[in-house]
Amino acid sequence: MRTVRSINAEEYSKNGLTRDKLLPMLRNMIEIRRFEERVERLFLQEGALIGPSHLYLGEEAVAAGAIGALNENDLITSTYRGHGHAIAKDVPTKPLMAELFGKSTGTCKGLGGSMHVAIYPEKGSMYATAIVGSGIPIATGVGLALQNLWSPSNKDSYKRAGAADSTCVCRLQVKMRAETKD
């Protein structure tokens, strides 16, 4: 049986994980957890939300860590469990919650609900899809479009529940070309 060993602060620092980087990730995880607990209460206990709600409880570190490693201008696509991805990408929680209530002030003008809540291009959250695995071709298309525009960026796509054994991130590196397009 393997034992878990503690990691000292120097080992974190070697990988760029300083206190200044880790504290915002922790705050982000707590914000995601509190938001999800509120959604759970509204949906399961109070019955105030209509339609399905796929919670991100227990997955907070995935979004906080993966999205925390991105640059601010990097783009993501998300899944039907996109609440955590959106919060980690700094989408304001007010329009997220408004979307869950079907309000016009929501991220999709109240039309997408929980499964499409993470669509917020202003913060680089490009698309949220409810179809398992469909974010992969969408992310690829966005990456190819960026490549054709010769814009440097990274494209991350979250896939889970059937698209991969567990939540994972697929990164398509898009490199800026030196030549210009005619």
XYZ file of N, CA and C in Angstrom:
546
model
N 0.845 -1.182 0.000
C 0.000 0.000 0.000
C 0.885 1.238 0.000
N 0.528 2.210 -0.841
C 1.277 3.461 -0.894
C 0.827 4.380 0.224
N 1.762 5.102 0.752
C 1.410 6.077 1.773
C 1.495 7.473 1.178
N 0.689 8.336 1.686
C 0.692 9.724 1.242
C 1.697 10.474 2.088
N 2.595 11.169 1.415
C 3.584 11.945 2.155
C 3.225 13.422 2.083
N 3.638 14.142 3.070
C 3.380 15.581 3.052
C 4.368 16.248 2.102
N 3.968 17.365 1.588
C 4.800 18.125 0.661
C 5.156 19.440 1.332
N 6.433 19.738 1.356
C 6.837 20.992 1.994
C 6.669 22.156 1.015
N 6.692 23.345 1.548
C 6.436 24.556 0.772
C 7.433 24.747 -0.363
N 8.677 24.291 -0.172
C 9.682 24.437 -1.226
C 9.293 23.680 -2.488
N 8.705 22.496 -2.333
C 8.301 21.704 -3.493
C 7.186 22.399 -4.274
N 6.279 23.056 -3.585
C 5.242 23.833 -4.265
C 5.873 24.983 -5.034
N 6.786 25.693 -4.389
C 7.424 26.858 -4.999
C 8.188 26.480 -6.259
N 8.832 25.322 -6.278
C 9.576 24.874 -7.465
C 8.671 24.794 -8.686
N 7.407 24.527 -8.466
C 6.441 24.400 -9.560
C 5.598 25.654 -9.753
N 6.044 26.751 -9.173
C 5.340 28.023 -9.356
C 4.110 28.192 -8.495
N 3.907 27.310 -7.543
C 2.729 27.403 -6.679
C 3.117 28.096 -5.373
N 3.144 29.398 -5.427
C 3.485 30.200 -4.262
C 2.224 30.502 -3.463
N 2.418 31.056 -2.302
C 1.288 31.460 -1.460
C 0.377 32.424 -2.224
N 0.985 33.332 -2.992
C 0.208 34.306 -3.766
C -0.640 33.651 -4.857
N -0.239 32.491 -5.323
C -1.004 31.765 -6.339
C -2.027 30.818 -5.689
N -1.650 30.201 -4.574
C -2.510 29.213 -3.928
C -3.692 29.830 -3.180
N -3.502 30.970 -2.533
C -4.605 31.593 -1.785
C -5.785 31.968 -2.676
N -5.548 32.594 -3.845
C -6.704 32.852 -4.727
C -7.391 31.566 -5.197
N -6.609 30.485 -5.389
C -7.228 29.210 -5.767
C -8.118 28.698 -4.648
N -7.653 28.815 -3.409
C -8.460 28.391 -2.260
C -9.727 29.228 -2.163
N -9.602 30.541 -2.310
C -10.785 31.413 -2.283
C -11.767 31.023 -3.376
N -11.224 30.708 -4.552
C -12.041 30.297 -5.681
C -12.792 29.007 -5.373
N -12.103 28.038 -4.774
C -12.753 26.770 -4.407
C -13.871 27.001 -3.402
N -13.630 27.878 -2.438
C -14.649 28.176 -1.428
C -15.841 28.874 -2.080
N -15.580 29.812 -2.986
C -16.675 30.513 -3.670
C -17.508 29.526 -4.495
N -16.835 28.620 -5.202
C -17.558 27.609 -5.978
C -18.402 26.740 -5.053
N -17.828 26.287 -3.943
C -18.549 25.421 -2.998
C -19.780 26.128 -2.443
N -19.630 27.383 -2.021
C -20.764 28.126 -1.457
C -21.867 28.319 -2.494
N -21.475 28.623 -3.736
C -22.458 28.790 -4.803
C -23.213 27.480 -5.018
N -22.492 26.373 -5.086
C -23.112 25.071 -5.324
C -24.009 24.643 -4.162
N -23.601 24.951 -2.945
C -24.449 24.638 -1.793
C -25.757 25.418 -1.856
N -25.669 26.663 -2.292
C -26.874 27.495 -2.442
C -27.780 26.927 -3.533
N -27.185 26.529 -4.668
C -27.964 25.941 -5.759
C -28.617 24.633 -5.299
N -27.859 23.828 -4.570
C -28.406 22.566 -4.053
C -29.614 22.827 -3.161
N -29.496 23.813 -2.281
C -30.602 24.135 -1.377
C -31.813 24.640 -2.172
N -31.576 25.538 -3.126
C -32.671 26.087 -3.928
C -33.345 25.013 -4.777
N -32.556 24.098 -5.299
C -33.079 23.080 -6.208
C -33.708 21.904 -5.464
N -32.957 21.291 -4.571
C -33.427 20.065 -3.924
C -34.333 20.295 -2.728
N -34.026 21.292 -1.916
C -34.777 21.484 -0.680
C -35.956 22.431 -0.838
N -35.729 23.551 -1.528
C -36.785 24.553 -1.645
C -37.610 24.407 -2.915
N -37.096 23.696 -3.918
C -37.816 23.533 -5.175
C -38.009 24.836 -5.922
N -37.113 25.794 -5.705
C -37.256 27.113 -6.321
C -36.730 27.172 -7.754
N -35.889 26.207 -8.127
C -35.330 26.193 -9.478
C -36.070 25.173 -10.331
N -36.356 25.566 -11.551
C -37.065 24.694 -12.489
C -36.029 24.069 -13.419
N -36.254 22.841 -13.832
C -35.338 22.175 -14.762
C -34.203 21.494 -14.022
N -33.356 20.799 -14.761
C -32.259 20.069 -14.119
C -31.166 21.003 -13.622
N -30.439 20.548 -12.646
C -29.289 21.293 -12.141
C -28.198 20.287 -11.808
N -27.138 20.309 -12.574
C -26.022 19.388 -12.382
C -24.966 20.086 -11.543
N -24.851 19.667 -10.295
C -23.968 20.336 -9.342
C -22.501 20.002 -9.565
N -21.630 20.879 -9.113
C -20.175 20.740 -9.239
C -19.547 20.464 -7.875
N -20.368 20.051 -6.906
C -19.872 19.767 -5.564
C -18.806 18.670 -5.599
N -17.708 18.904 -4.898
C -16.626 17.940 -4.833
C -15.620 18.057 -5.959
N -15.875 18.925 -6.922
C -14.977 19.094 -8.061
C -14.337 20.483 -8.085
N -14.481 21.222 -7.008
C -14.028 22.613 -6.975
C -12.543 22.772 -7.300
N -11.718 21.854 -6.808
C -10.269 21.953 -7.022
C -9.898 21.782 -8.490
N -10.699 21.018 -9.234
C -10.413 20.816 -10.653
C -10.499 22.150 -11.392
N -11.612 22.843 -11.219
C -11.785 24.129 -11.900
C -10.794 25.168 -11.381
N -10.655 25.263 -10.074
C -9.756 26.272 -9.504
C -8.314 26.049 -9.955
N -7.871 24.802 -9.986
C -6.496 24.503 -10.384
C -6.261 24.642 -11.872
N -7.118 24.020 -12.670
C -6.923 24.048 -14.122
C -7.102 25.444 -14.691
N -8.158 26.117 -14.296
C -8.405 27.457 -14.823
C -7.455 28.459 -14.173
N -7.061 28.201 -12.930
C -6.073 29.060 -12.275
C -4.727 29.037 -12.975
N -4.435 27.965 -13.714
C -3.173 27.859 -14.447
C -3.220 28.568 -15.802
N -4.409 28.986 -16.222
C -4.546 29.643 -17.519
C -4.202 31.127 -17.422
N -3.959 31.715 -18.567
C -3.838 33.169 -18.644
C -5.241 33.757 -18.685
N -5.360 35.010 -18.327
C -6.677 35.656 -18.275
C -7.385 35.634 -19.629
N -6.625 35.749 -20.719
C -7.243 35.805 -22.048
C -7.414 34.432 -22.698
N -7.064 33.347 -22.001
C -7.279 32.003 -22.535
C -8.768 31.672 -22.523
N -9.170 30.827 -23.444
C -10.576 30.483 -23.613
C -10.853 29.075 -23.107
N -12.083 28.842 -22.651
C -12.504 27.498 -22.252
C -13.856 27.181 -22.875
N -14.131 25.895 -23.016
C -15.492 25.424 -23.237
C -15.832 24.599 -22.007
N -17.091 24.440 -21.743
C -17.504 23.772 -20.517
C -18.544 22.699 -20.821
N -19.033 22.075 -19.760
C -20.032 21.022 -19.865
C -21.310 21.458 -19.154
N -22.216 20.509 -19.008
C -23.456 20.758 -18.274
C -23.196 20.931 -16.782
N -21.990 20.690 -16.315
C -21.607 20.969 -14.924
C -20.703 22.197 -14.900
N -21.129 23.256 -15.510
C -20.277 24.407 -15.745
C -20.262 25.485 -14.685
N -21.061 25.353 -13.630
C -21.088 26.406 -12.607
C -19.676 26.691 -12.105
N -18.950 25.643 -11.734
C -17.600 25.808 -11.183
C -16.629 26.373 -12.189
N -16.735 25.933 -13.448
C -15.844 26.455 -14.486
C -16.070 27.959 -14.653
N -17.326 28.365 -14.688
C -17.656 29.775 -14.878
C -17.133 30.624 -13.723
N -17.336 30.169 -12.509
C -16.870 30.930 -11.344
C -15.347 31.014 -11.349
N -14.675 29.917 -11.676
C -13.212 29.925 -11.738
C -12.701 30.844 -12.847
N -13.499 31.056 -13.880
C -13.134 31.938 -14.989
C -13.576 33.373 -14.703
N -13.983 33.648 -13.469
C -14.372 34.986 -13.008
C -15.671 35.512 -13.614
N -16.564 34.612 -14.002
C -17.897 35.040 -14.420
C -18.622 35.469 -13.146
N -19.232 36.644 -13.133
C -19.933 37.094 -11.925
C -21.060 36.130 -11.526
N -21.203 35.899 -10.231
C -22.204 34.938 -9.763
C -23.642 35.442 -9.912
N -23.833 36.740 -9.952
C -25.199 37.275 -10.087
C -25.851 36.833 -11.405
N -25.191 37.005 -12.567
C -25.817 36.501 -13.802
C -25.885 34.970 -13.860
N -24.961 34.289 -13.177
C -25.044 32.824 -13.114
C -26.325 32.399 -12.398
N -26.566 32.988 -11.252
C -27.766 32.642 -10.488
C -29.020 33.089 -11.231
N -28.966 34.245 -11.873
C -30.122 34.716 -12.649
C -30.463 33.725 -13.761
N -29.438 33.138 -14.378
C -29.681 32.139 -15.429
C -30.398 30.917 -14.869
N -30.003 30.491 -13.679
C -30.644 29.334 -13.060
C -32.121 29.591 -12.764
N -32.465 30.851 -12.550
C -33.862 31.228 -12.291
C -34.608 31.592 -13.575
N -33.925 31.493 -14.733
C -34.571 31.803 -16.006
C -34.805 33.278 -16.236
N -34.015 34.123 -15.608
C -34.190 35.572 -15.748
C -33.430 36.105 -16.953
N -33.939 37.175 -17.523
C -33.311 37.779 -18.704
C -31.930 38.356 -18.400
N -31.610 38.542 -17.142
C -30.291 39.064 -16.761
C -29.258 37.941 -16.617
N -29.659 36.715 -16.938
C -28.761 35.571 -16.838
C -27.720 35.541 -17.945
N -26.773 34.642 -17.818
C -25.684 34.537 -18.778
C -26.166 34.194 -20.185
N -27.284 33.502 -20.307
C -27.895 33.168 -21.604
C -29.282 33.792 -21.727
N -29.467 34.911 -21.063
C -30.747 35.634 -21.083
C -31.898 34.796 -20.543
N -31.562 33.838 -19.653
C -32.581 33.008 -19.029
C -33.035 31.832 -19.858
N -32.396 31.584 -21.011
C -32.845 30.529 -21.911
C -32.052 29.235 -21.797
N -30.869 29.262 -21.185
C -29.998 28.093 -21.159
C -30.096 27.256 -19.908
N -30.448 27.871 -18.798
C -30.531 27.146 -17.534
C -29.183 26.647 -17.049
N -29.219 25.695 -16.152
C -28.020 25.185 -15.503
C -27.018 24.572 -16.477
N -27.503 23.897 -17.503
C -26.593 23.179 -18.396
C -25.813 24.082 -19.342
N -26.236 25.322 -19.521
C -25.539 26.234 -20.423
C -25.121 27.526 -19.714
N -25.133 27.488 -18.400
C -24.882 28.674 -17.584
C -23.483 29.253 -17.795
N -22.524 28.433 -18.205
C -21.126 28.878 -18.290
C -20.800 29.648 -19.562
N -21.774 29.945 -20.405
C -21.497 30.725 -21.615
C -21.384 32.197 -21.230
N -20.179 32.715 -21.324
C -19.924 34.106 -20.956
C -18.649 34.562 -21.674
N -18.740 34.842 -22.967
C -17.553 35.168 -23.766
C -16.729 36.337 -23.232
N -17.362 37.252 -22.523
C -16.642 38.408 -21.982
C -15.488 37.989 -21.079
N -15.605 36.816 -20.461
C -14.562 36.302 -19.569
C -13.820 35.105 -20.169
N -14.077 34.788 -21.437
C -13.372 33.695 -22.090
C -14.008 32.334 -21.915
N -15.227 32.282 -21.395
C -15.965 31.033 -21.287
C -16.885 30.967 -22.501
N -16.420 30.284 -23.539
C -17.029 30.390 -24.856
C -18.309 29.591 -25.054
N -18.380 28.410 -24.451
C -19.530 27.565 -24.727
C -19.689 26.539 -23.625
N -20.910 26.178 -23.338
C -21.220 25.108 -22.390
C -22.236 24.203 -23.060
N -21.912 22.938 -23.148
C -22.770 22.004 -23.863
C -23.283 20.906 -22.950
N -24.487 20.472 -23.201
C -25.100 19.422 -22.393
C -24.872 18.040 -22.984
N -24.284 17.958 -24.165
C -24.070 16.679 -24.833
C -22.688 16.157 -24.448
N -22.635 14.963 -23.860
C -21.389 14.387 -23.376
C -20.375 14.286 -24.512
N -19.188 14.848 -24.283
C -18.095 14.773 -25.243
C -18.149 15.779 -26.370
N -19.235 16.527 -26.498
C -19.361 17.437 -27.641
C -18.494 18.682 -27.525
N -17.956 18.937 -26.351
C -17.055 20.081 -26.200
C -15.739 19.883 -26.924
N -15.368 18.622 -27.189
C -14.096 18.336 -27.847
C -14.078 18.913 -29.266
N -15.050 18.594 -30.129
C -15.013 19.192 -31.468
C -15.256 20.702 -31.452
N -16.031 21.177 -30.485
C -16.259 22.622 -30.389
C -14.955 23.325 -30.033
N -14.228 22.792 -29.054
C -12.936 23.373 -28.666
C -11.946 23.315 -29.821
N -11.961 22.211 -30.553
C -11.081 22.083 -31.713
C -11.416 23.135 -32.755
N -12.697 23.338 -33.009
C -13.120 24.354 -33.966
C -12.711 25.756 -33.552
N -12.867 26.055 -32.265
C -12.446 27.371 -31.769
C -10.932 27.521 -31.930
N -10.199 26.456 -31.590
C -8.739 26.491 -31.741
C -8.318 26.707 -33.175
N -8.964 26.012 -34.107
C -8.635 26.192 -35.525
C -9.008 27.585 -36.003
N -10.129 28.102 -35.547
C -10.517 29.470 -35.915
C -9.478 30.469 -35.413
N -9.018 30.274 -34.177
C -7.988 31.171 -33.645
C -6.694 31.050 -34.443
N -6.354 29.830 -34.828
C -5.147 29.618 -35.627
C -5.274 30.335 -36.961
N -6.441 30.262 -37.568
C -6.658 30.951 -38.840
C -6.596 32.462 -38.678
N -6.954 32.944 -37.518
C -6.867 34.381 -37.250
C -5.478 34.780 -36.775
N -4.600 33.785 -36.586
C -3.235 33.984 -36.107
C -3.198 34.685 -34.773
N -4.040 34.253 -33.899
C -4.116 34.832 -32.565
C -3.540 33.846 -31.558
N -2.538 34.263 -30.756
C -2.003 33.326 -29.760
C -2.988 33.138 -28.621
N -3.266 31.888 -28.299
C -4.186 31.599 -27.205
C -4.104 30.119 -26.885
N -4.666 29.729 -25.785
C -4.821 28.326 -25.434
C -6.295 28.013 -25.432
N -6.645 26.783 -25.715
C -8.032 26.370 -25.723
C -8.169 25.168 -24.810
N -8.923 25.286 -23.741
C -9.162 24.166 -22.842
C -10.610 23.722 -22.980
N -10.814 22.449 -22.903
C -12.152 21.899 -22.986
C -12.343 20.886 -21.866
N -13.380 21.055 -21.082
C -13.678 20.104 -20.020
C -14.605 19.040 -20.573
N -14.250 17.790 -20.308
C -15.089 16.673 -20.692
C -15.238 15.765 -19.492
N -16.380 15.153 -19.336
C -16.556 14.214 -18.222
C -17.731 13.285 -18.489
N -17.940 12.379 -17.597
C -19.101 11.482 -17.596
C -19.334 10.815 -18.942
N -18.408 9.990 -19.362
C -18.581 9.258 -20.607
C -17.605 9.695 -21.677
N -17.207 10.949 -21.675
C -16.231 11.424 -22.648
C -14.834 11.034 -22.192
N -14.656 10.858 -20.916
C -13.390 10.411 -20.337
C -13.728 9.734 -19.016
N -12.812 8.919 -18.500
C -13.081 8.225 -17.249
C -13.300 9.180 -16.089
N -12.643 10.313 -16.119
C -12.829 11.326 -15.085
C -12.639 12.684 -15.733
N -12.899 13.726 -14.980
C -12.745 15.060 -15.533
C -11.310 15.263 -15.976
N -11.152 15.778 -17.160
C -9.806 16.026 -17.672
C -9.822 17.299 -18.497
N -8.656 17.763 -18.825
C -8.516 18.965 -19.630
C -7.727 18.611 -20.876
N -8.207 19.024 -22.006
C -7.513 18.813 -23.269
C -7.083 20.179 -23.763
N -5.820 20.352 -24.005
C -5.325 21.661 -24.429
C -4.843 21.580 -25.868
N -5.331 22.472 -26.674
C -4.876 22.618 -28.038
C -4.034 23.885 -28.075
N -2.762 23.726 -28.309
C -1.874 24.883 -28.370
C -2.012 25.520 -29.742
N -2.249 26.786 -29.773
C -2.335 27.530 -31.015
C -1.160 28.489 -31.028
N -0.309 28.339 -32.011
C 0.881 29.174 -32.094
C 0.679 30.269 -33.109
N 1.198 31.433 -32.797
C 1.091 32.569 -33.681
C 2.073 32.392 -34.831
N 1.621 32.588 -36.046
C 2.492 32.484 -37.208
C 3.199 33.809 -37.427
N 4.403 33.732 -37.916
C 5.190 34.942 -38.165
C 4.689 35.664 -39.401
N 4.255 34.900 -40.436
C 3.810 35.545 -41.652
C 2.419 36.117 -41.494
N 2.026 36.988 -42.372
C 0.704 37.579 -42.331
C -0.143 36.993 -43.435
N -1.436 37.051 -43.265
C -2.373 36.508 -44.243
C -2.630 37.554 -45.321
N -2.702 37.104 -46.579
C -2.990 38.009 -47.694
C -4.446 38.379 -47.719
